[in-house]
Coordinates of C-alpha atoms and ligand atoms in Angstrom, one line a residue:
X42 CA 0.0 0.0 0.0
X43 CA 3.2 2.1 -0.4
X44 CA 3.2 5.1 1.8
X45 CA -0.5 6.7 1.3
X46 CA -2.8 6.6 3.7
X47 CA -5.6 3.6 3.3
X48 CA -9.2 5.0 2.9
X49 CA -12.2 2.4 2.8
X50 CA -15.7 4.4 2.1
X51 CA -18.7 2.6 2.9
X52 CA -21.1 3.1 -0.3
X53 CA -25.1 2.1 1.7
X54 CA -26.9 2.7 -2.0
X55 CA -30.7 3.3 -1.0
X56 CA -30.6 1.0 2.2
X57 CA -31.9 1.2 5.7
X58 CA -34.2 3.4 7.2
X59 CA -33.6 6.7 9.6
X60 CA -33.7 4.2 12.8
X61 CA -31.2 2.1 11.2
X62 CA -28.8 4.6 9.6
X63 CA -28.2 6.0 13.1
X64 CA -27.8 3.1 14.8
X65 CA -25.4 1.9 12.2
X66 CA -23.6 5.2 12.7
X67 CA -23.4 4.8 16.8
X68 CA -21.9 1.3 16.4
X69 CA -19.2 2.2 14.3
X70 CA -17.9 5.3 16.2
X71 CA -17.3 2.7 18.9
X72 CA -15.7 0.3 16.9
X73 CA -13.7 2.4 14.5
X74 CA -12.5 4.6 17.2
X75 CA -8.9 4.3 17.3
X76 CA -8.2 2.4 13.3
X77 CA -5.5 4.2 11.6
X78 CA -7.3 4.1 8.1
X79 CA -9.4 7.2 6.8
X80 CA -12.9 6.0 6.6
X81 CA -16.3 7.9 4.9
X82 CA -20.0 6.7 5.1
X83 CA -22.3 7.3 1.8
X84 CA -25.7 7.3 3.5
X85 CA -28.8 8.2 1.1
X86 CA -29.7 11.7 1.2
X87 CA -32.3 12.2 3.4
X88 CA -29.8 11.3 6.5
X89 CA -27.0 13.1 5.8
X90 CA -27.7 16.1 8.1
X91 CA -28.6 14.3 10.8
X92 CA -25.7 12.1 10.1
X93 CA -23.5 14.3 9.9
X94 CA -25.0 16.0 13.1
X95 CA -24.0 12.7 15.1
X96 CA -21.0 12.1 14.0
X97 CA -19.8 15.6 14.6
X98 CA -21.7 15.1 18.7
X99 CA -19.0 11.8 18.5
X100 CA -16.1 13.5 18.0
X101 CA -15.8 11.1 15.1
X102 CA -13.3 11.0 12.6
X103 CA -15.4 9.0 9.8
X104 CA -16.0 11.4 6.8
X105 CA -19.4 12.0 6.0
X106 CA -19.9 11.3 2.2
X107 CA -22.7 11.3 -0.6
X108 CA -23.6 9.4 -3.3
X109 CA -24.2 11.8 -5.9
X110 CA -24.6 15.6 -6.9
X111 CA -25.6 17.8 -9.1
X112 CA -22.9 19.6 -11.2
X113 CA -25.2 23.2 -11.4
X114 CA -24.4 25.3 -8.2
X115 CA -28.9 26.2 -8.2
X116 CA -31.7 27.0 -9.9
X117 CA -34.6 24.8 -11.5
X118 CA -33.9 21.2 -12.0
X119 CA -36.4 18.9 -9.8
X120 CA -34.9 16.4 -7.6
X121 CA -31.4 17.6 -7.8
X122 CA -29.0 18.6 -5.0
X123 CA -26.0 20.8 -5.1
X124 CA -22.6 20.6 -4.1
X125 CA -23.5 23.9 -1.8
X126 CA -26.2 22.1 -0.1
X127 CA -24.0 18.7 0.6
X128 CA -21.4 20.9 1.8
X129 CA -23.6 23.0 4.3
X130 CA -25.0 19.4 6.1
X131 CA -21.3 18.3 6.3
X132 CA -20.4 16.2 3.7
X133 CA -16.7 16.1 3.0
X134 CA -16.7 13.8 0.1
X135 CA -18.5 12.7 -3.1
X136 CA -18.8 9.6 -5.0
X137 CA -18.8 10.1 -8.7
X138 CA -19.2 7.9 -11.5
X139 CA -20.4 4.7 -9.8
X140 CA -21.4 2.2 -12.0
X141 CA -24.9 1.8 -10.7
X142 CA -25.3 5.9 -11.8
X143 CA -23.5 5.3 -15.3
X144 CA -25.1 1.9 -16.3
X145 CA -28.6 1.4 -14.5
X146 CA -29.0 5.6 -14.2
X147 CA -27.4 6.1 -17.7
X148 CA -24.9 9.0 -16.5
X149 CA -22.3 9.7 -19.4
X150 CA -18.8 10.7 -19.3
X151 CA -19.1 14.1 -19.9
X152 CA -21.9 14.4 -16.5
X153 CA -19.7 12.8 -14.6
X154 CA -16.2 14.9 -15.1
X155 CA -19.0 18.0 -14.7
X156 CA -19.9 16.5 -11.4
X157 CA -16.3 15.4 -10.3
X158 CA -14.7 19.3 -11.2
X159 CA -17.7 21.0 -9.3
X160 CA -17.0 18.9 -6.2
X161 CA -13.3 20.1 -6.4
X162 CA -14.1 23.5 -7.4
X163 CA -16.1 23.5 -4.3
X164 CA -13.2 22.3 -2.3
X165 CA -14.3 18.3 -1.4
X166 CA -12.9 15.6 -1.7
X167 CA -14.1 13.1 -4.4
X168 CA -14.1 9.3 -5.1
X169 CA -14.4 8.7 -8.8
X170 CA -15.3 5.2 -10.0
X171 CA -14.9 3.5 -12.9
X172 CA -14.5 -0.3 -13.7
X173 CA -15.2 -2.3 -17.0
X174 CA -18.3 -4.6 -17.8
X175 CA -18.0 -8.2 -17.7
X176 CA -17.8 -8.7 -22.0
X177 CA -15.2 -5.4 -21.3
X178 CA -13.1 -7.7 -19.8
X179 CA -13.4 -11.1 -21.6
X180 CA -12.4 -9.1 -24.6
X181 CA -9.4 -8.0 -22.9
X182 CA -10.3 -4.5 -22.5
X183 CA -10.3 -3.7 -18.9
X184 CA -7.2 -1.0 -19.1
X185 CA -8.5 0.4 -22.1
X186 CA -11.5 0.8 -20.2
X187 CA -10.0 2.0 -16.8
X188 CA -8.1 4.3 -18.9
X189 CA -10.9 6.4 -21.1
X190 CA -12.9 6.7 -18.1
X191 CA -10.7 8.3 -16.1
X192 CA -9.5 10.6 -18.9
X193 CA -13.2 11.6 -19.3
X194 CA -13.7 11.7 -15.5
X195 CA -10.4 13.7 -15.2
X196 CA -10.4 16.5 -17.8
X197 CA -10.3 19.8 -16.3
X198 CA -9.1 18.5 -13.3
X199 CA -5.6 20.2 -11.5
X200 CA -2.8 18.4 -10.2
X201 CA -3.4 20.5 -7.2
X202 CA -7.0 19.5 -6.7
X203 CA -5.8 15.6 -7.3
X204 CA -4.8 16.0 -3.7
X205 CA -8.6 15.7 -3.2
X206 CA -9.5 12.4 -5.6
X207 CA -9.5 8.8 -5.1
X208 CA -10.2 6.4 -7.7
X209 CA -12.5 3.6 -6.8
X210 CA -11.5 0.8 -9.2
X211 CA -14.9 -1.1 -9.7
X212 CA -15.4 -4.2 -11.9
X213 CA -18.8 -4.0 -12.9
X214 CA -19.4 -7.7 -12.8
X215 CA -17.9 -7.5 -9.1
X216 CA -20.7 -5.1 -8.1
X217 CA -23.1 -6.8 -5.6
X218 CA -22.4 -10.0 -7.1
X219 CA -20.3 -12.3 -4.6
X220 CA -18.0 -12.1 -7.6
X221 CA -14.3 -10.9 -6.7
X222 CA -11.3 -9.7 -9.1
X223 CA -8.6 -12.2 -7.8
X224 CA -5.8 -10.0 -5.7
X225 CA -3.7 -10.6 -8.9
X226 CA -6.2 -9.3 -11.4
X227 CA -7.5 -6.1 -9.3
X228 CA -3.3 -5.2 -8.7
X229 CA -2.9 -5.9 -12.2
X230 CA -5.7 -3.1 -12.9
X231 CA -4.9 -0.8 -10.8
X232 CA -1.0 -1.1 -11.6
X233 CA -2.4 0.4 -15.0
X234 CA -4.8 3.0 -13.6
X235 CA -1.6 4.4 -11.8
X236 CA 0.1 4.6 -15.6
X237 CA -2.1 6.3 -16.9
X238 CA -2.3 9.0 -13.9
X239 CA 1.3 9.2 -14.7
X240 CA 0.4 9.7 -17.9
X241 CA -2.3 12.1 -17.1
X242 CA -0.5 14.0 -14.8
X243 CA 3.2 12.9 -13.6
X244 CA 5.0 10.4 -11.6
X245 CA 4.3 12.1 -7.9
X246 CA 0.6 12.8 -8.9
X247 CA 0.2 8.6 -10.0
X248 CA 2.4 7.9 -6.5
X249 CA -0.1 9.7 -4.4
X250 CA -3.5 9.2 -5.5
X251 CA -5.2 6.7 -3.6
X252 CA -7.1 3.8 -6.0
X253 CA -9.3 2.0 -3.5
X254 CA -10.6 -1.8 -4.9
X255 CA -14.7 -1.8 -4.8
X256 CA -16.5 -5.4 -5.7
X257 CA -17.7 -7.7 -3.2
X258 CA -14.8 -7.2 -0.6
X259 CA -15.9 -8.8 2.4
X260 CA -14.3 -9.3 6.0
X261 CA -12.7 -12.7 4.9
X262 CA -11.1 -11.3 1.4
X263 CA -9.9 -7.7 2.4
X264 CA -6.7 -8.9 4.1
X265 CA -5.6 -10.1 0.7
X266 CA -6.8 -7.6 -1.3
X267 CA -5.7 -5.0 0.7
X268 CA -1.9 -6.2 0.5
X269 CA -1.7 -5.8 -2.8
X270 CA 0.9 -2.8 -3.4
X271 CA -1.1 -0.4 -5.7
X272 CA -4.6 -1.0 -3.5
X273 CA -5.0 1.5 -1.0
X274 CA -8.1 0.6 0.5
X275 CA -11.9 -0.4 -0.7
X276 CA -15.5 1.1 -1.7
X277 CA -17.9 -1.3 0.2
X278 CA -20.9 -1.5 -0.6
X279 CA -23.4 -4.6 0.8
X280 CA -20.7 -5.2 3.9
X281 CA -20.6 -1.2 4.5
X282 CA -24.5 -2.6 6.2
X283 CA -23.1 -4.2 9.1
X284 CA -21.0 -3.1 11.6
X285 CA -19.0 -6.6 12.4
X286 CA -18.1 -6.9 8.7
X287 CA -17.2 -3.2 8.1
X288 CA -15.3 -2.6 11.3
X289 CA -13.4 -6.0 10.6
X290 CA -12.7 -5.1 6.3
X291 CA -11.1 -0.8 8.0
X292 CA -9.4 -2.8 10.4
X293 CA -7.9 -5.0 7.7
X294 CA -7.0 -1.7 5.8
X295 CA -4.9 -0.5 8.6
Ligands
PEP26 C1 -20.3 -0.6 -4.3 O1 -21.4 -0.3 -4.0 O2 -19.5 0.3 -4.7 C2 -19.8 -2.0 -4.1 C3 -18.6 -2.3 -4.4 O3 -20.8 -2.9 -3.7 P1 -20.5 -4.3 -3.1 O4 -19.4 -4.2 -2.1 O5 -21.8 -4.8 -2.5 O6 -20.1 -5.2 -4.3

């Protein structure tokens, strides 16, 4: 995991209920007290401020994140929220281009770098996703893949404000499915996704970034996938639900 920081983000789609999303959130001040790893929650809107509320009452490190965002700072469009209004309940950090937003939502390439550069702009932090389809990768395409999405994702973007983006390296297919990328096959990836930052950017940008592995990590396959040297941590999704398994894949992380 080379010298940068581990980061595991808890992703809890459109799961629980009010009741449940704060007890979630008690447990895990408790148990996540004293890891060394930096750790966000991604609750669904509607309990972010009061979320964000009782982690603050905690003294709790854990970042509050959301799922999505608008890339328009106001005005009319129904249903959307702002990076300004995220920012005001708390939220330090913002998912981009997750897979369930690009493929089940339809997001394209160009809503998602207008998303991720109005996060920076706004001075959060962001986690962009990206990850390559199951037929993506039988035809041997995964780095392609990895590699147009986060020029797309990217453009616009500083080397200064890279300070504030982590890449969530997502196989679709990995998504919710049981299915994992072997320790082997998710280094190899994001070996490549750290080329073409260098590319992108330079050497020290590539070094730094964080790329955390997302796609069915549990608490009994973390360890491994966590030792891999260009995986810096995960985006959890399912386990992110339950305090046992995401205390036990952050403590794995560091
Ligand atoms: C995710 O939601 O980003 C995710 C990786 O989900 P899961 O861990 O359930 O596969």
């Amino acid at each position: 995991m080379a010298d940068r920081k581990p980061f595991v983000g808890g992703n809890w789609k459109m799961n629980l209920n009010a009741t449940e999303a704060e007890q979630l959130v008690s447990a895990l001040t408790t148990t996540l007290g004293d890891v060394s790893a930096e750790v966000a929650i991604c609750p669904p809107f509607p309990y972010l401020a009061s979320l964000g509320r009782q982690l603050s009452a905690a003294g709790s490190a854990i970042k509050l994140g959301a799922q999505d965002v608008y890339y328009q700072s106001n005005g009319a469009f129904t249903g959307e929220v702002s990076v300004a209004q995220l920012k005001d309940v708390g939220v330090q950090v913002v998912l981009t281009g997750h897979s369930e937003r690009r493929h089940v939502i339809g997001e394209s390439d160009v809503l998602i770098n207008a998303k991720t550069r109005a996060v920076l702009d706004a001075g959060l932090e962001v986690i962009l996703c990206i990850g390559e389809k199951i037929e993506q990768r039988e035809a041997g395409q995964t780095d392609a893949i990895n590699a147009g999405q986060l020029g797309y994702g990217l453009a616009g973007v500083t080397a200064a404000q890279m300070e504030r983006v982590t890449i969530a390296y997502e196989p679709v297919w990995a998504i919710g499915t049981g299915k994992t990328a072997t320790p082997a096959d998710a280094q190899a990836a994001h070996a490549a996704i750290r080329k073409t930052l260098a590319f992108l950017y330079d050497e020290k940008v590539a070094a730094a970034t964080r790329i955390q592995y997302g796609g069915s990590v549990k608490a009994n396959n973390a360890a491994e996938l966590f030792a891999q040297p260009d995986i810096d941590g995960g985006l959890i999704g399912g386990a992110s639900l339950k305090t046992d398994d995401f205390t036990a894949i952050v403590q794995a992380a560091g």
